[in-house]
Short mmCIF file of N, CA and C in Angstrom, two decimals:
data_model
loop_
_atom_site.label_atom_id
_atom_site.label_comp_id
_atom_site.label_asym_id
_atom_site.label_seq_id
_atom_site.Cartn_x
_atom_site.Cartn_y
_atom_site.Cartn_z
N MET A 259 197.25 14.78 100.35
CA MET A 259 197.17 14.33 98.98
C MET A 259 195.70 14.41 98.55
N SER A 260 195.45 15.08 97.46
CA SER A 260 194.07 15.23 97.01
C SER A 260 193.78 14.28 95.85
N ALA A 261 192.54 13.82 95.81
CA ALA A 261 192.11 12.91 94.75
C ALA A 261 191.61 13.72 93.56
N PRO A 262 191.82 13.21 92.36
CA PRO A 262 191.32 13.95 91.19
C PRO A 262 189.79 13.94 91.14
N ILE A 263 189.20 15.04 90.76
CA ILE A 263 187.74 15.16 90.67
C ILE A 263 187.32 14.88 89.23
N GLN A 264 186.36 13.97 89.09
CA GLN A 264 185.85 13.66 87.75
C GLN A 264 184.62 14.52 87.49
N THR A 265 184.60 15.16 86.35
CA THR A 265 183.45 15.97 85.99
C THR A 265 182.62 15.22 84.97
N ARG A 266 181.34 15.43 85.04
CA ARG A 266 180.44 14.76 84.10
C ARG A 266 180.35 15.57 82.81
N SER A 267 180.14 14.86 81.75
CA SER A 267 179.94 15.56 80.48
C SER A 267 178.53 16.16 80.46
N PRO A 268 178.28 17.20 79.68
CA PRO A 268 176.94 17.81 79.63
C PRO A 268 175.86 16.84 79.19
N GLN A 269 176.20 15.88 78.34
CA GLN A 269 175.20 14.93 77.86
C GLN A 269 174.80 13.96 78.96
N ALA A 270 175.71 13.62 79.86
CA ALA A 270 175.41 12.67 80.92
C ALA A 270 174.47 13.27 81.96
N THR A 271 174.45 14.57 82.10
CA THR A 271 173.60 15.21 83.10
C THR A 271 172.19 15.48 82.59
N ARG A 272 171.91 15.20 81.34
CA ARG A 272 170.57 15.46 80.79
C ARG A 272 169.54 14.56 81.45
N GLY A 273 169.93 13.37 81.87
CA GLY A 273 169.02 12.51 82.61
C GLY A 273 168.08 11.69 81.76
N GLY A 274 168.29 11.57 80.49
CA GLY A 274 167.39 10.78 79.66
C GLY A 274 168.11 10.15 78.49
N VAL A 275 167.41 9.23 77.89
CA VAL A 275 167.93 8.56 76.71
C VAL A 275 167.16 9.06 75.51
N ASP A 276 167.84 9.40 74.46
CA ASP A 276 167.19 9.93 73.27
C ASP A 276 166.84 8.78 72.33
N ILE A 277 165.56 8.38 72.36
CA ILE A 277 165.08 7.29 71.51
C ILE A 277 163.96 7.83 70.65
N ARG A 278 164.04 7.58 69.37
CA ARG A 278 162.97 8.00 68.46
C ARG A 278 162.26 6.78 67.92
N LEU A 279 160.94 6.77 68.06
CA LEU A 279 160.14 5.65 67.59
C LEU A 279 159.69 5.89 66.17
N PRO A 280 159.57 4.83 65.37
CA PRO A 280 158.98 5.00 64.04
C PRO A 280 157.50 5.33 64.17
N TRP A 281 156.91 5.87 63.11
CA TRP A 281 155.51 6.32 63.16
C TRP A 281 154.56 5.18 63.47
N TRP A 282 154.87 3.99 62.97
CA TRP A 282 153.94 2.87 63.16
C TRP A 282 153.98 2.32 64.58
N ALA A 283 155.03 2.61 65.33
CA ALA A 283 155.09 2.15 66.71
C ALA A 283 154.06 2.87 67.59
N VAL A 284 153.62 4.01 67.14
CA VAL A 284 152.56 4.74 67.85
C VAL A 284 151.22 4.48 67.18
N ALA A 285 151.21 4.38 65.86
CA ALA A 285 149.94 4.26 65.12
C ALA A 285 149.27 2.90 65.34
N LEU A 286 150.03 1.83 65.41
CA LEU A 286 149.43 0.50 65.55
C LEU A 286 148.70 0.31 66.88
N PRO A 287 149.27 0.69 68.00
CA PRO A 287 148.49 0.56 69.24
C PRO A 287 147.24 1.44 69.26
N VAL A 288 147.34 2.62 68.68
CA VAL A 288 146.17 3.50 68.61
C VAL A 288 145.09 2.87 67.75
N LEU A 289 145.48 2.30 66.62
CA LEU A 289 144.52 1.65 65.73
C LEU A 289 143.87 0.44 66.42
N ALA A 290 144.64 -0.34 67.13
CA ALA A 290 144.09 -1.50 67.85
C ALA A 290 143.13 -1.04 68.95
N PHE A 291 143.49 0.02 69.65
CA PHE A 291 142.61 0.53 70.70
C PHE A 291 141.29 1.01 70.12
N VAL A 292 141.34 1.72 69.01
CA VAL A 292 140.12 2.23 68.38
C VAL A 292 139.25 1.07 67.90
N ALA A 293 139.86 0.05 67.30
CA ALA A 293 139.10 -1.10 66.82
C ALA A 293 138.41 -1.82 67.97
N LEU A 294 139.11 -2.03 69.06
CA LEU A 294 138.50 -2.70 70.22
C LEU A 294 137.41 -1.84 70.85
N LEU A 295 137.62 -0.54 70.87
CA LEU A 295 136.61 0.36 71.41
C LEU A 295 135.34 0.32 70.57
N LEU A 296 135.49 0.27 69.25
CA LEU A 296 134.33 0.19 68.37
C LEU A 296 133.58 -1.14 68.55
N LEU A 297 134.31 -2.22 68.78
CA LEU A 297 133.66 -3.50 69.02
C LEU A 297 132.89 -3.51 70.34
N ILE A 298 133.42 -2.81 71.33
CA ILE A 298 132.71 -2.72 72.60
C ILE A 298 131.45 -1.90 72.45
N LEU A 299 131.54 -0.80 71.69
CA LEU A 299 130.39 0.08 71.54
C LEU A 299 129.30 -0.50 70.66
N ASN A 300 129.67 -1.35 69.69
CA ASN A 300 128.68 -1.93 68.78
C ASN A 300 128.97 -3.42 68.62
N PRO A 301 128.57 -4.26 69.55
CA PRO A 301 128.90 -5.69 69.49
C PRO A 301 128.15 -6.43 68.38
N ALA A 302 127.15 -5.84 67.76
CA ALA A 302 126.43 -6.51 66.67
C ALA A 302 127.37 -6.77 65.49
N ASP A 303 128.30 -5.87 65.24
CA ASP A 303 129.27 -6.07 64.16
C ASP A 303 130.18 -7.25 64.45
N ALA A 304 130.50 -7.48 65.69
CA ALA A 304 131.37 -8.60 66.05
C ALA A 304 130.66 -9.92 65.80
N HIS A 305 129.38 -9.98 66.05
CA HIS A 305 128.63 -11.22 65.80
C HIS A 305 128.53 -11.51 64.31
N ALA A 306 128.41 -10.48 63.49
CA ALA A 306 128.34 -10.68 62.05
C ALA A 306 129.68 -11.18 61.50
N ALA A 307 130.75 -10.68 62.05
CA ALA A 307 132.07 -11.12 61.59
C ALA A 307 132.38 -12.53 62.06
N ALA A 308 131.80 -12.96 63.16
CA ALA A 308 132.08 -14.29 63.70
C ALA A 308 131.40 -15.39 62.90
N GLU A 309 130.42 -15.05 62.08
CA GLU A 309 129.74 -16.07 61.30
C GLU A 309 130.67 -16.73 60.30
N GLN A 310 131.56 -15.97 59.71
CA GLN A 310 132.55 -16.53 58.80
C GLN A 310 133.93 -16.04 59.25
N PRO A 311 134.68 -16.89 59.93
CA PRO A 311 135.98 -16.47 60.45
C PRO A 311 136.94 -16.03 59.35
N ALA A 312 137.91 -15.25 59.73
CA ALA A 312 138.87 -14.70 58.78
C ALA A 312 139.66 -15.80 58.07
N ILE A 313 139.98 -16.87 58.79
CA ILE A 313 140.74 -17.96 58.16
C ILE A 313 139.92 -18.64 57.07
N ALA A 314 138.60 -18.73 57.27
CA ALA A 314 137.75 -19.32 56.25
C ALA A 314 137.70 -18.43 55.01
N GLN A 315 137.65 -17.12 55.22
CA GLN A 315 137.65 -16.19 54.09
C GLN A 315 138.97 -16.28 53.33
N LEU A 316 140.07 -16.38 54.07
CA LEU A 316 141.38 -16.47 53.44
C LEU A 316 141.50 -17.75 52.62
N LEU A 317 141.07 -18.87 53.17
CA LEU A 317 141.14 -20.13 52.43
C LEU A 317 140.25 -20.12 51.20
N GLU A 318 139.10 -19.46 51.30
CA GLU A 318 138.20 -19.34 50.16
C GLU A 318 138.83 -18.52 49.05
N GLN A 319 139.51 -17.46 49.40
CA GLN A 319 140.20 -16.64 48.38
C GLN A 319 141.36 -17.39 47.75
N VAL A 320 142.10 -18.16 48.54
CA VAL A 320 143.19 -18.96 47.98
C VAL A 320 142.64 -19.99 47.03
N GLU A 321 141.53 -20.61 47.38
CA GLU A 321 140.91 -21.60 46.51
C GLU A 321 140.47 -20.98 45.19
N GLN A 322 139.90 -19.79 45.25
CA GLN A 322 139.46 -19.10 44.04
C GLN A 322 140.65 -18.74 43.15
N LEU A 323 141.76 -18.32 43.76
CA LEU A 323 142.93 -17.97 42.97
C LEU A 323 143.58 -19.18 42.31
N THR A 324 143.58 -20.31 43.01
CA THR A 324 144.20 -21.50 42.43
C THR A 324 143.30 -22.17 41.39
N ALA A 325 142.00 -21.90 41.43
CA ALA A 325 141.07 -22.50 40.47
C ALA A 325 141.19 -21.85 39.09
N ARG A 326 141.74 -20.68 39.00
CA ARG A 326 141.85 -19.97 37.72
C ARG A 326 142.88 -20.55 36.82
#
């Protein structure tokens, strides 16, 4: 008595999953890497930005908008 042989479909033998990433899934890590690389190469810019943190700038802009 012979057992039935199962054959694989052509798609199953490709060996990979077809996933497509959106453009920003590649662009954002590249942008973050470049920004960190620039901070390493020129740390003087980082010290200038640390004098007034981003949250302080944001609160100042909100205050200016609500004062109008």
